[in-house]
Structure formats: structure tokens, C-alpha cells
Coordinates of C-alpha atoms in Angstrom, one line a residue:
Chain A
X30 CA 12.2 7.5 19.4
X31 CA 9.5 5.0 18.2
X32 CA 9.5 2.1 15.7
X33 CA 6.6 1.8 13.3
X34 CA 5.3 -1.3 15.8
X35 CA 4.8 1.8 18.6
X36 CA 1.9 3.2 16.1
X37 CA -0.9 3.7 17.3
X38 CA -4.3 5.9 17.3
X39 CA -3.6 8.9 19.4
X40 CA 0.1 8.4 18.9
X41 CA 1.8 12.1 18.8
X42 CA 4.8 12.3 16.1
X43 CA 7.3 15.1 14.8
X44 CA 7.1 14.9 11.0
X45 CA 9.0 17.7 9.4
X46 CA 9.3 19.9 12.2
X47 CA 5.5 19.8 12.9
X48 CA 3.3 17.8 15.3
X49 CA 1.2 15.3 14.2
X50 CA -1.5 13.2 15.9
X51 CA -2.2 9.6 14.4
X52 CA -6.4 9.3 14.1
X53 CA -6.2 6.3 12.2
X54 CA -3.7 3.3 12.4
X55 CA -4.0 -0.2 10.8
X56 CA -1.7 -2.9 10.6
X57 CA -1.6 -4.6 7.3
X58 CA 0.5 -7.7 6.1
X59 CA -0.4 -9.8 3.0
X60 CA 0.4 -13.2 3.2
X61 CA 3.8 -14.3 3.5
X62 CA 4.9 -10.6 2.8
X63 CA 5.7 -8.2 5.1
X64 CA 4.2 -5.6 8.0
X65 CA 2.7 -2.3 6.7
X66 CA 1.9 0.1 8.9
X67 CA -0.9 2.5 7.4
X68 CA -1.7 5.5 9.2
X69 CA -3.9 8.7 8.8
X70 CA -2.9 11.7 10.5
X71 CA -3.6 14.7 11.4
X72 CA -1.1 18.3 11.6
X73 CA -1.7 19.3 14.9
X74 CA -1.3 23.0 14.1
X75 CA -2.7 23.2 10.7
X76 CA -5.4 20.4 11.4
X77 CA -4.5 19.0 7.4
X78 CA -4.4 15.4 7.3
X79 CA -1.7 13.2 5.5
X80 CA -2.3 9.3 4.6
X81 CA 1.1 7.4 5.2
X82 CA 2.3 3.5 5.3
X83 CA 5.1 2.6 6.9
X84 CA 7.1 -0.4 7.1
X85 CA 8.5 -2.2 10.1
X86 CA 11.9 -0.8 11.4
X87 CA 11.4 2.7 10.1
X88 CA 11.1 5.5 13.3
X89 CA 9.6 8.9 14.5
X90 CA 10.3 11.0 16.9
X91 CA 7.8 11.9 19.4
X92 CA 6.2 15.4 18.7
X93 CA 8.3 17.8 21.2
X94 CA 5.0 19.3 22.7
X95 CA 4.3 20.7 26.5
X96 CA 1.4 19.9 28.4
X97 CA 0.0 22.4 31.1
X98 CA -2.6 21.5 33.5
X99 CA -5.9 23.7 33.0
X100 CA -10.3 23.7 34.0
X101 CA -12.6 23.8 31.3
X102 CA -14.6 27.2 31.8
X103 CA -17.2 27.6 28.9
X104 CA -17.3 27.7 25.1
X105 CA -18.1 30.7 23.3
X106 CA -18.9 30.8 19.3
X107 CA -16.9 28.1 17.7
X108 CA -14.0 28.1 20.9
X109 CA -13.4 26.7 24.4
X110 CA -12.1 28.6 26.6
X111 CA -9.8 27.0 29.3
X112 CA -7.8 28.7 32.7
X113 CA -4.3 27.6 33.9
X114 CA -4.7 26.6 37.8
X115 CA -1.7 28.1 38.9
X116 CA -1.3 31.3 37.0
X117 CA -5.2 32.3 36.2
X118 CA -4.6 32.8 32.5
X119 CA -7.0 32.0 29.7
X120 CA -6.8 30.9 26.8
X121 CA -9.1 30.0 23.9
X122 CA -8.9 27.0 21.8
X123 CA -10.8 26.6 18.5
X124 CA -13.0 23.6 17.7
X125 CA -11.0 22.5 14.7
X126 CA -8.3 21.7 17.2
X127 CA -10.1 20.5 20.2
X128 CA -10.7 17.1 18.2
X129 CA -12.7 14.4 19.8
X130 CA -11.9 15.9 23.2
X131 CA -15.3 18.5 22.7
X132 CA -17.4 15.4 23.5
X133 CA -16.0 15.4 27.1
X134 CA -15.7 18.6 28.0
X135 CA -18.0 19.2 31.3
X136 CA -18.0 22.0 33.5
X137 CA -14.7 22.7 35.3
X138 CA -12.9 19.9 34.4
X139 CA -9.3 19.2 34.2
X140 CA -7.4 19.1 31.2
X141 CA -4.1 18.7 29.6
X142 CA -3.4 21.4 27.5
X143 CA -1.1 21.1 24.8
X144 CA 1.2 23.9 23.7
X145 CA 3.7 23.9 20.7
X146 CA 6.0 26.8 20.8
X147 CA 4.2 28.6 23.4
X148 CA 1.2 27.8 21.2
X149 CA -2.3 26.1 22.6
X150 CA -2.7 23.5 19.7
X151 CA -5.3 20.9 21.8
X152 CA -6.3 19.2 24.7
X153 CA -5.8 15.9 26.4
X154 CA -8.7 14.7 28.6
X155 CA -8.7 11.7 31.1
X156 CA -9.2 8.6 29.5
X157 CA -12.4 7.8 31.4
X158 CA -15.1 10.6 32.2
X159 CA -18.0 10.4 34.1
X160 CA -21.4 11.8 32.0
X161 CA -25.1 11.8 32.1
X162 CA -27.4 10.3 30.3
X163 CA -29.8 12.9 28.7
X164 CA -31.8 10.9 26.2
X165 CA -32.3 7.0 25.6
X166 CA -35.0 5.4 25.0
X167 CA -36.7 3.0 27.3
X168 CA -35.7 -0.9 27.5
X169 CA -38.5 -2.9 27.1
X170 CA -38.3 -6.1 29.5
X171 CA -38.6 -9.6 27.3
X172 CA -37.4 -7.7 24.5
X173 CA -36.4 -10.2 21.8
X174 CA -35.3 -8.4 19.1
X175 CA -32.2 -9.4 19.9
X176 CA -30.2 -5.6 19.8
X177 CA -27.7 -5.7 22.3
X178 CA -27.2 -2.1 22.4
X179 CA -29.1 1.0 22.3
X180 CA -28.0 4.4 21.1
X181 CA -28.3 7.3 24.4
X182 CA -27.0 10.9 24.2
X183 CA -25.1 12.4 27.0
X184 CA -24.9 15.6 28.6
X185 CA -22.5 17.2 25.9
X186 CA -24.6 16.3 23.6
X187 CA -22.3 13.2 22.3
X188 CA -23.9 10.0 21.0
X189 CA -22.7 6.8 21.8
X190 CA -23.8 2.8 22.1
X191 CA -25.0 1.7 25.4
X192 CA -26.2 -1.9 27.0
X193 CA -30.3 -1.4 27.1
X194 CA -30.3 -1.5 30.6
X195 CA -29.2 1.7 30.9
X196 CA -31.7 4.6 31.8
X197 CA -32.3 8.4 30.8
X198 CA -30.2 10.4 34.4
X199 CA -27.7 7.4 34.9
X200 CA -24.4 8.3 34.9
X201 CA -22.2 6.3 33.0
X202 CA -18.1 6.0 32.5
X203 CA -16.5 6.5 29.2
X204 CA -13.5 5.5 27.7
X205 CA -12.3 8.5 25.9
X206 CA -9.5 6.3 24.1
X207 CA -12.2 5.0 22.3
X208 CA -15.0 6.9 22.4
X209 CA -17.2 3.7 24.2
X210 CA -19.3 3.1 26.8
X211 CA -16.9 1.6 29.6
X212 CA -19.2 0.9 32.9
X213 CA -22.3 2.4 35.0
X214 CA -22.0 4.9 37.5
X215 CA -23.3 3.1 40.9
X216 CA -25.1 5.1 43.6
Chain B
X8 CA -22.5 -7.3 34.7
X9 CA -21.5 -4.0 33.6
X10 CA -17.9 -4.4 33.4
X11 CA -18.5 -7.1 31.0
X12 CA -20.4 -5.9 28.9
X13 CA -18.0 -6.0 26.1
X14 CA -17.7 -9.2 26.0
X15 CA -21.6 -9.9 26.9
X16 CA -22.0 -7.8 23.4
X17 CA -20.6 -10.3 21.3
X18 CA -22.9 -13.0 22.8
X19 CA -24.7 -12.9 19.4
X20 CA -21.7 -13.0 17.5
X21 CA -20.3 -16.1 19.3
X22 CA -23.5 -18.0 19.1
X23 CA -22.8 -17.2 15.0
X24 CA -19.6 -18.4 14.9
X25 CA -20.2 -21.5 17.0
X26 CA -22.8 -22.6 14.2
X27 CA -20.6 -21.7 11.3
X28 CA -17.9 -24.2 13.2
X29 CA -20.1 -27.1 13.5
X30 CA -21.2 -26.4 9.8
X31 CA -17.3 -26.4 9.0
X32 CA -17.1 -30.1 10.7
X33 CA -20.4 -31.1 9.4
X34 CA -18.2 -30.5 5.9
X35 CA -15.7 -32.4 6.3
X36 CA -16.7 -35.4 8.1
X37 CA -19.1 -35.3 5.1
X38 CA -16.1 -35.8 2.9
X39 CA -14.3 -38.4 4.8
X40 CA -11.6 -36.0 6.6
X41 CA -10.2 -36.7 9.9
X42 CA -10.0 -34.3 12.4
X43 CA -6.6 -34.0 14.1
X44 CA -5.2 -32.2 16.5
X45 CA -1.0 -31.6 16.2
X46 CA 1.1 -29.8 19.4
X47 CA 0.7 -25.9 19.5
X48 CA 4.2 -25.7 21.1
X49 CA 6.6 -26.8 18.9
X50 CA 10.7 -26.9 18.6
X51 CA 11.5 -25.5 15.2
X52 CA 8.6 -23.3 12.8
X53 CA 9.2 -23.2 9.2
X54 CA 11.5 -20.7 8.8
X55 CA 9.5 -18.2 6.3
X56 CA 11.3 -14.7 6.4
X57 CA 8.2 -12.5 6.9
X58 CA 6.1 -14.6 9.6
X59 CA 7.8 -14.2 13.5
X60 CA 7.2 -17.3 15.9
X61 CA 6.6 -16.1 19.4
X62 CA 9.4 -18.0 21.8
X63 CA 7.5 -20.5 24.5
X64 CA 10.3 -22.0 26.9
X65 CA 13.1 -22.4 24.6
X66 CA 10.7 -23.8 21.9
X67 CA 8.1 -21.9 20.0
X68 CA 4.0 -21.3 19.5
X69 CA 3.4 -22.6 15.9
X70 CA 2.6 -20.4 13.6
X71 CA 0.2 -22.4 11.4
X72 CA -0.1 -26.6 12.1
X73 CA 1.1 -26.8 8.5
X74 CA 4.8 -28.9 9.3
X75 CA 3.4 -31.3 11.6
X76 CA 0.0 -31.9 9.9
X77 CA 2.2 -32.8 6.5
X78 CA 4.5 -35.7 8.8
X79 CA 1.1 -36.6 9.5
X80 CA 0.3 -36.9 5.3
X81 CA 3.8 -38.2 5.1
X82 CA 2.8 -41.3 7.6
X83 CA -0.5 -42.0 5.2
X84 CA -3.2 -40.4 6.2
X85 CA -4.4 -39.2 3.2
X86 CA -7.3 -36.4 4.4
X87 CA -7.0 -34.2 7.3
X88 CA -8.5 -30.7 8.4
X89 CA -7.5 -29.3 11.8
X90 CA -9.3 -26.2 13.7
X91 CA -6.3 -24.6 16.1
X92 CA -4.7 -21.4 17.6
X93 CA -2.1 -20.2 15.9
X94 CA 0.8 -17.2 17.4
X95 CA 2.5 -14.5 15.1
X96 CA 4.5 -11.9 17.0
X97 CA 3.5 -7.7 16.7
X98 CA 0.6 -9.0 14.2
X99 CA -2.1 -6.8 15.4
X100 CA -4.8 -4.7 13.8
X101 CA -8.6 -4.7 12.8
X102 CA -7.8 -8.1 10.6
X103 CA -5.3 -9.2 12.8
X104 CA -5.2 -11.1 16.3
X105 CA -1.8 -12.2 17.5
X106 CA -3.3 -15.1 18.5
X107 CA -5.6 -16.3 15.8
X108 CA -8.2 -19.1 14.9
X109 CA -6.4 -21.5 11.7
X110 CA -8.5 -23.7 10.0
X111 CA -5.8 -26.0 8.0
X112 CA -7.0 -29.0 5.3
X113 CA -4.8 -31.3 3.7
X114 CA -5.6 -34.1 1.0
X115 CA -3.1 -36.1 -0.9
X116 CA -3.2 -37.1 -4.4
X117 CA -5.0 -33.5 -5.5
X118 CA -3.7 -30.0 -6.5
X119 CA -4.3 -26.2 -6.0
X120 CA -7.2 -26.3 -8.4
X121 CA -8.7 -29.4 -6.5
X122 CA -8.6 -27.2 -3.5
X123 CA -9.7 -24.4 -5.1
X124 CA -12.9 -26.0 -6.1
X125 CA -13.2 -27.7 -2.4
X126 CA -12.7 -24.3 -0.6
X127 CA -15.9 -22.9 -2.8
X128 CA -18.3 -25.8 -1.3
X129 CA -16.4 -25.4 2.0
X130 CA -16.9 -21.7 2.3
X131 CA -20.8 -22.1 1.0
X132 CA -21.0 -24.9 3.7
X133 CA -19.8 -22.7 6.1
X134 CA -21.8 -20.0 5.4
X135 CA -25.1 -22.0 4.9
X136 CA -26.9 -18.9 2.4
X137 CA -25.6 -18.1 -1.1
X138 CA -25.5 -14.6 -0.7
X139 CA -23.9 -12.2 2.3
X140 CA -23.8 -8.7 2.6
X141 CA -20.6 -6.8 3.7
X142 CA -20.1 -3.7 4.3
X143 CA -22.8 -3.1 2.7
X144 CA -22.4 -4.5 -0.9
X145 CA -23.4 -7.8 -1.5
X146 CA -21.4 -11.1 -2.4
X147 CA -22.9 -13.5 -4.2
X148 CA -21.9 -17.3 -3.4
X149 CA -22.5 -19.0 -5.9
X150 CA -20.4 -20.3 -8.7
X151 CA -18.6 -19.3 -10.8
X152 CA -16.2 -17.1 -8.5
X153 CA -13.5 -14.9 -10.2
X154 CA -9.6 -16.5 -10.6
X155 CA -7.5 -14.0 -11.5
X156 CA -3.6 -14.5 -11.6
X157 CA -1.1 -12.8 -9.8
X158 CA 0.3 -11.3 -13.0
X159 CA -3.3 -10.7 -14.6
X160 CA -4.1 -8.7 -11.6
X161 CA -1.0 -6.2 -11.2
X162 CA -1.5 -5.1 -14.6
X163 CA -5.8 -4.8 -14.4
X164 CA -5.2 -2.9 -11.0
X165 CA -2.0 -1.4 -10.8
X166 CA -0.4 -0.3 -14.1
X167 CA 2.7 -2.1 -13.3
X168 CA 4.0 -5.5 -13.6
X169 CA 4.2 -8.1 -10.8
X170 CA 8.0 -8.6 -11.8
X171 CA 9.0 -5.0 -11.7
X172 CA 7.5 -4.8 -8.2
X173 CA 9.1 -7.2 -7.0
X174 CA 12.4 -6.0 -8.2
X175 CA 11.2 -2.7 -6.9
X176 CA 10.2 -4.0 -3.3
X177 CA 7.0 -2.1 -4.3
X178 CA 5.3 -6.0 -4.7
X179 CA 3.7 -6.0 -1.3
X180 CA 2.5 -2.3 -1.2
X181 CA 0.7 -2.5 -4.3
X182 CA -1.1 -5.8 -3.3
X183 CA -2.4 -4.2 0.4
X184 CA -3.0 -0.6 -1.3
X185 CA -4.3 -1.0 -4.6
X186 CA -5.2 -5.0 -5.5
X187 CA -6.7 -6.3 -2.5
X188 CA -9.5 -3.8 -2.1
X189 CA -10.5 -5.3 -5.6
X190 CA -10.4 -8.5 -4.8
X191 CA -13.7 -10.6 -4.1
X192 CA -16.1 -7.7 -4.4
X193 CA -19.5 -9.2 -5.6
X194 CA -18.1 -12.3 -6.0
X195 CA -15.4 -14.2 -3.9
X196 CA -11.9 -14.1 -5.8
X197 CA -9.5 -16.5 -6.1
X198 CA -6.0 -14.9 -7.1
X199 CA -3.2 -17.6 -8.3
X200 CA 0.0 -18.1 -9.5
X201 CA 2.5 -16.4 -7.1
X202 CA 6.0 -15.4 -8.1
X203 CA 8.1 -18.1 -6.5
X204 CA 9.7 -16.2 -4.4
X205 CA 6.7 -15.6 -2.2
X206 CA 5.7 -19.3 -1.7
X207 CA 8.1 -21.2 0.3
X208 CA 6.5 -24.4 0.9
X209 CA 4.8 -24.3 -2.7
X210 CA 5.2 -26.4 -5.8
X211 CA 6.6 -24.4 -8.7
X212 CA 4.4 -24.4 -12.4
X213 CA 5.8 -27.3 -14.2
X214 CA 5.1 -25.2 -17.3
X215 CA 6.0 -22.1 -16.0
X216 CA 8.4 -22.6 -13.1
X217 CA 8.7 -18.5 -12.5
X218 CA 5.6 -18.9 -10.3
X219 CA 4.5 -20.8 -7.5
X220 CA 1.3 -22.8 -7.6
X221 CA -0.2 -21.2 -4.9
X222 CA -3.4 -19.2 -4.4
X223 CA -5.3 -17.2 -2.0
X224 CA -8.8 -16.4 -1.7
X225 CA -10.7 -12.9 -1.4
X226 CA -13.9 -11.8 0.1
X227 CA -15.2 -8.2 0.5
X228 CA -11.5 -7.7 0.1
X229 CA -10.4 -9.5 3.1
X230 CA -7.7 -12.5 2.5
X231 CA -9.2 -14.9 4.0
X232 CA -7.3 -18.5 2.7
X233 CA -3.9 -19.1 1.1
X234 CA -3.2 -22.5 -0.2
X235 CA -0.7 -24.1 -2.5
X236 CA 0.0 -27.5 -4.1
X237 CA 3.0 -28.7 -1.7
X238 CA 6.7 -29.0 -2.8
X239 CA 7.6 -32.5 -1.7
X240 CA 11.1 -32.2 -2.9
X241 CA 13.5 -32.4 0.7
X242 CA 16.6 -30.8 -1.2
X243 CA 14.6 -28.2 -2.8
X244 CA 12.5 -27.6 0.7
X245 CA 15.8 -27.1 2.4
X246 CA 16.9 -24.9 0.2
X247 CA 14.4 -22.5 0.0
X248 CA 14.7 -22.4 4.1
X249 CA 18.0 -21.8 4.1
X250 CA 17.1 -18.6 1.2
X251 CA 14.7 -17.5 3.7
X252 CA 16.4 -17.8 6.7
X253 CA 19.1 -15.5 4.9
X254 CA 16.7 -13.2 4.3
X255 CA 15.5 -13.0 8.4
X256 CA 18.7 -12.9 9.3
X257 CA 19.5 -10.0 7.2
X258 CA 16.2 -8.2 8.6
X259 CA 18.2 -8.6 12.1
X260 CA 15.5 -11.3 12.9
X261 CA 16.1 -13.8 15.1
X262 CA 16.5 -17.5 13.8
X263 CA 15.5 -21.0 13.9
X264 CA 16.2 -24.7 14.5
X265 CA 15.8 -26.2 10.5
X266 CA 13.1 -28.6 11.2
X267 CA 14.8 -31.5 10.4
X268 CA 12.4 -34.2 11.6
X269 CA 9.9 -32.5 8.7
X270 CA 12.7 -32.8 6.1
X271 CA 13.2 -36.1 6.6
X272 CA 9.4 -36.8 6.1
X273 CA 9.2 -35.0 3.3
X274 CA 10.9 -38.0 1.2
X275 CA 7.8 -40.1 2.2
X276 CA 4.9 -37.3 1.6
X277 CA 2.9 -38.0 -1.7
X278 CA 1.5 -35.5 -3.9
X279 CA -0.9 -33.4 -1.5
X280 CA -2.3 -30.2 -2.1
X281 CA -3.1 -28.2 1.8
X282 CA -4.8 -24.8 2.4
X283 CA -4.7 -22.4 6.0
X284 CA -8.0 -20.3 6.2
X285 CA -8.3 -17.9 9.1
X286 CA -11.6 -18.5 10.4
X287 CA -11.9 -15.5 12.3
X288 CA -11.9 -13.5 9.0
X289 CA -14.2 -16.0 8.0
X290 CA -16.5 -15.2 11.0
X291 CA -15.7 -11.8 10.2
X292 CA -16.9 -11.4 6.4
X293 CA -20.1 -14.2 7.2
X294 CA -21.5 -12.1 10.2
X295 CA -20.6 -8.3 8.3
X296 CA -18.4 -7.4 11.0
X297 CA -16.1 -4.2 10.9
X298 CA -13.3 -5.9 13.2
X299 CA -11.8 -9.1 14.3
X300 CA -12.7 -8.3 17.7
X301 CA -16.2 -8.2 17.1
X302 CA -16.1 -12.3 16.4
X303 CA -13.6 -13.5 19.4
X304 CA -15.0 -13.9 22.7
X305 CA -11.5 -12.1 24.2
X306 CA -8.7 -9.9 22.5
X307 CA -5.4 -9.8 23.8
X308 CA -5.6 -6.2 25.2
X309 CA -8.8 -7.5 27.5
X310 CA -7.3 -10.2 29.2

């Protein structure tokens, strides 16, 4: 069970029988009054969204979902197509659902799938991933424009802010929590 | 270097708010305040029902200087301003740091409208331009800004009256949902005249003693300042303490020591009007930032 002061973006709630993923959370509280808890979420089946403010002391409970280890193979038309390690069956997962987790996907890597009723419904990737830089431009040296950031695309073709040191073929960490640069690759 | 570069980011943003502090001290030694500095860790906050002290040792972190700087107006010192952390438990968010930056002013012998009038030059000082853009609409600085009351702006903004939303619990709601994003767009707002039951520490209207003389001021709407002409009255004072501490009891919250040393001051305090302004919001609005954390050098979660 959580309280409305365990919401959170990414949070994963049962709300009528159905899952729902939190993709935006504020806490609000006008002066002397009390905590509200606004949050925008998202059905995890459906992919509707739902605006909804809470107030402190009200509970959820977490959605009832399973999560089965599988490698990223390739995406064809408008789905991803993913293999369970164990039992070698695939499964496709539309882009709708996929969510934020399409910016990551490299390659053979390793994902959570989730499943609700038997159902593939999304994916949960590592919170940091490694990825290429493909296209930034160039840092000038003595630069005094003063922009402490620079915008670079990486190999999935996701577009992010980076510190200006970093170069086009450096591979960087990302936070996938956030979305954010984290740290640079060494070596 | 690379690991912190989140905090390397906001080097810009920190050299900002550094100036817009000097500016803020430029101000008031300009006006003959004294800057003081009162203990962070104190024995007993005021017990308001809706603001949670965070426990340090068997005492507490204050939640705004606001008792000790008034035993300090009690004692005679007649202008003050203090710049200090202040703690509020599970208050997190993009507005909201658990541990946040107060800028508090008192000044005896004034009122709220005194103070409102102060806080437009101190905000103008602070800012150092008469114009600021956020979030991309512009607000323009200079006088006169909107005052709207309390009551004025339920029924502009939310079809409803402030009274039935109280007595509908719907008071607070409406003011996040559907007042506060009007407040201080184009021009700062200044919304007054609480119901008294949201103002603890605030002198009722002689004239109209159903609300509080207490107001708060909007930017972009943000809530950036709430200030009220203070209730000097010790029985009255400990009576509305003991209503609120009722009321966090009944919320299952856990309670605290009445702060009996400020009572007893309170017999001694003169007429003072005193404002709390959260500079980080401040900082916030002034610099067009999206979040708090873009103006702090550190957020709880990164140390």
C-alpha cells in the first residue's frame, strides 16, 4: 500500500482495477493550508491519461503487474519486438506503450517486461544506459557566451542537454529516471 | 568534473542569486534594518496545524524564524530582516525544498499595508530591472501591482464563495487549482484579507473581524511572500494554538511544547507588522527558472 507522500513520477498504481503509471507528480501546499498531491497519469493498458490531486493520508495500491526479463531484438513498423531469455518467445510491443523507454532501446539489451494478465503492456529499462553520441556540435575553446550546455543526439536518435565538452562518438551515461545526461564514458 | 556537472550547471544561476542577495541587504541596511540571526534549532515551533517541524535531538528545526525574531521585537528592536534556512517535513516538489531559503522582516509601529508597500520596493530592489520575463510572458514591476481580496478573488476565479469553501474543505483546492495560476500574471498580485481561520499568528480586521489581516504576494503565479499585521494579544495567541493544535492532533499529527517563553513576550511586543518571503522562489521567478532546483547549489536527493 502507499500514502499520497509515496507519489512519485514513475510510480505504478491500481486504480479501478487497471494499471496506471504516474508521468507527472507535483507537490502543492498553499500557505498555511494543507499538502496536495497533483498527479497526471497514464492507463497502462489503454495509454488514456487521467489528471488527479490527492491529499495527504489518502492510499493506492501498487499496480499488481509481473515483470519478465527479455533482449531487445529490433523494431518493425510502429512495434518493438523483444525475446524472453529463458523460453525464446517473442513478443511485440507497440510504441504507444513503450513510453519514454524507446529512447534507450539499443541492440540486445536487457529489459523488464511488464505483463498484466498475461498481457505485454511496457517495458522497464535500467536506470542508467550507456549511448553514443551521433551529432553535437563542436565546443569552441574561450567560448564566452556563457551556455553551459549544448544539445547532442544519440544513437537512438534521442535528444538531450549535454556539458560542451562533450564530443560527436563519446559515449556518455544516462539517467533514464530522468531522461538527463548523468556522466562520460571513460576509455 | 563530470560527475558534477549538475551542480557545475547552476554556476550561472548561483552567481544570480548571490547578487540578488547582496541587492536584498543593500535594501535594508538602506532602510535602517538590522540584520539578525536567531537559533535554527529550537525547543517548541508555533504550533500551526498544516506546517510539520522536523524533530532535531528532542528539539526541533524551525520552521520559519518568525517566534524568536518577534521576542526580539518584543525586547525593542524596532526593525529587523533575517536571511535563514528553514525545515518543513515531506514538503517537496518543483516549488518546494524541504530545506528552504526564508527571508523574514519585521518592523514595529506599521501594518499589512505598510508592508505591502515595502515588499514592492524590496522585490524591485531585489530584482534590480522593472520588467522580468517568466515562463515566457512578461511581468511588469512597476507600480501599481494588483490587490485583490481573498473574497474578491474566489468569486472572479472560481464561481464560488471563499466561505462555502471553507465549509466545504474545497478552500485550499480551489486556491492551488484555479486562483493561483491567476495570480500575478503581468503584474505582481497582492491577495489580502484571509478568513481568520487560515492566519494563526494574524491580527483580525478591526472592521471586519471575519478575516485576518494577512496577505500574500503572487508572481507568474508562484506564492512567493505571506505576511500579516501581528496579533499581539497573549490570551488570544494561545488560544488560537491550542485550536490548532486540536486540529494536528485530530490529523494524527504529532504535537508540541506551547512556546511559552514567546507568550510571555508577547505582552511586551508593540504593534509590528512581519512578512516570510521564500527567496528561492524569489531566485526562481527573477532568473525564469522552471524548478527550485535550478537556483540551489544542492537538493536534498544529491547530497
Amino acid at each position: 500500500m502507499y500514502t499520497a507522500a509515496d507519489l512519485r513520477k514513475g510510480l505504478k498504481i491500481t486504480i479501478d482495477n487497471e494499471p496506471y503509471i504516474i508521468t507527472h507528480f507535483d507537490f502543492a501546499k498553499p500557505g498555511k493550508g494543507q499538502a496536495l498531491y497533483r498527479t497526471k497519469m497514464k492507463n497502462m493498458i489503454t495509454g488514456s491519461t487521467l489528471d488527479r490531486t490527492y491529499r495527504s493520508g489518502e492510499t493506492f495500491e501498487p499496480a499488481s503487474l509481473e515483470d519478465r526479463v527479455m533482449q531487445y531484438l529490433y523494431k518493425e513498423d510502429d512495434h518493438y519486438c523483444f525475446m524472453d531469455n529463458t523460453t525464446f518467445e517473442q513478443i511485440h510491443i507497440s510504441e504507444d506503450a513503450m513510453g519514454d523507454a524507446k529512447n534507450y532501446l539499443i541492440d540486445n539489451l536487457q529489459v523488464d517486461v511488464l505483463l498484466f494478465r498475461e498481457k505485454a503492456i511496457g517495458v522497464d529499462v535500467p536506470n542508467f544506459v550507456n549511448l553514443r553520441v551521433v551529432q553535437t556540435d563542436p565546443w569552441v575553446k574561450g567560448d564566452t557566451s556563457g551556455s553551459d550546455s549544448k544539445p547532442a543526439t544519440v544513437e537512438t536518435g534521442y535528444v538531450l542537454r549535454v556539458p560542451p565538452f562533450i564530443e560527436e562518438g563519446e559515449l556518455i551515461t544516462i539517467d533514464t529516471r530522468t531522461g538527463e545526461y548523468s556522466t562520460r564514458v571513460k576509455g | 568534473m563530470t560527475g558534477s556537472w549538475p551542480l557545475a550547471r547552476r554556476s550561472q544561476a548561483l552567481a544570480q542569486r548571490g547578487a540578488i542577495f547582496t541587492r536584498i541587504r543593500m535594501f535594508f541596511q538602506g532602510k535602517g534594518y538590522l540584520e539578525v540571526e536567531t537559533p535554527f534549532r529550537i525547543p517548541a515551533p508555533a504550533p500551526e496545524a498544516q506546517i510539520d517541524a522536523i524533530p532535531s535531538d528532542g528539539w526541533f528545526l524551525q520552521t520559519s524564524p518568525e517566534l524568536c525574531m518577534k521576542r526580539l521585537l518584543a525586547a525593542g528592536y524596532s526593525r529587523i530582516f533575517q536571511i535563514c534556512r528553514c525545515w518543513r517535513a515531506g514538503e517537496r516538489g518543483t516549488r518546494h525544498l524541504s530545506e528552504f531559503t526564508m527571508l523574514e522582516w519585521y518592523r514595529a509601529q506599521a501594518d499589512y499595508r505598510v508592508l505591502m508597500d515595502e515588499t514592492e520596493e524590496l522585490v524591485r530592489a531585489a530584482a534590480g530591472i522593472d520588467s522580468i520575463t517568466y515562463r515566457g510572458a512578461k511581468i511588469d514591476l512597476s507600480l501599481p501591482w494588483e490587490r485583490i481580496t481573498v473574497r474578491d478573488a474566489f468569486l472572479r476565479y472560481t464561481g464560488t464563495s471563499a466561505e462555502t469553501a471553507l465549509a466545504a474543505g474545497t478552500f485550499d483546492e480551489l486556491m492551488v487549482e484555479q486562483i493561483e495560476p491567476r495570480l500575478g500574471i503581468g503584474r505582481p498580485t497582492f491577495i489580502y484579507d484571509y478568513p481568520a481561520s487560515c492566519s494563526a499568528l494574524a491580527r483580525l480586521n478591526a472592521k471586519d473581524p471575519s478575516v485576518a489581516e494577512r496577505f500574500e504576494l503572487y508572481l507568474g503565479g508562484l506564492e512567493i511572500a505571506n505576511a500579516f499585521s501581528e496579533l499581539i494579544d497573549p490570551v488570544e495567541q494561545r488560544a488560537r494554538f491550542e485550536t490548532e493544535a486540536a486540529e494536528r492532533a485530530s490529523n494524527g499529527k504529532h504535537g508540541y511544547p506551547m512556546p511559552e517563553k514567546f507568550l510571555a513576550a508577547l505582552a511586551d511586543m508593540p504593534e509590528a507588522a512581519g512578512i516570510a518571503l521564500g527567496l528561492d522562489r524569489l531566485v526562481m521567478v527573477l532568473l525564469d527558472a522552471d524548478s527550485i532546483d535550478d537556483v540551489v547549489a544542492f537538493t536534498t536527493e544529491e547530497l
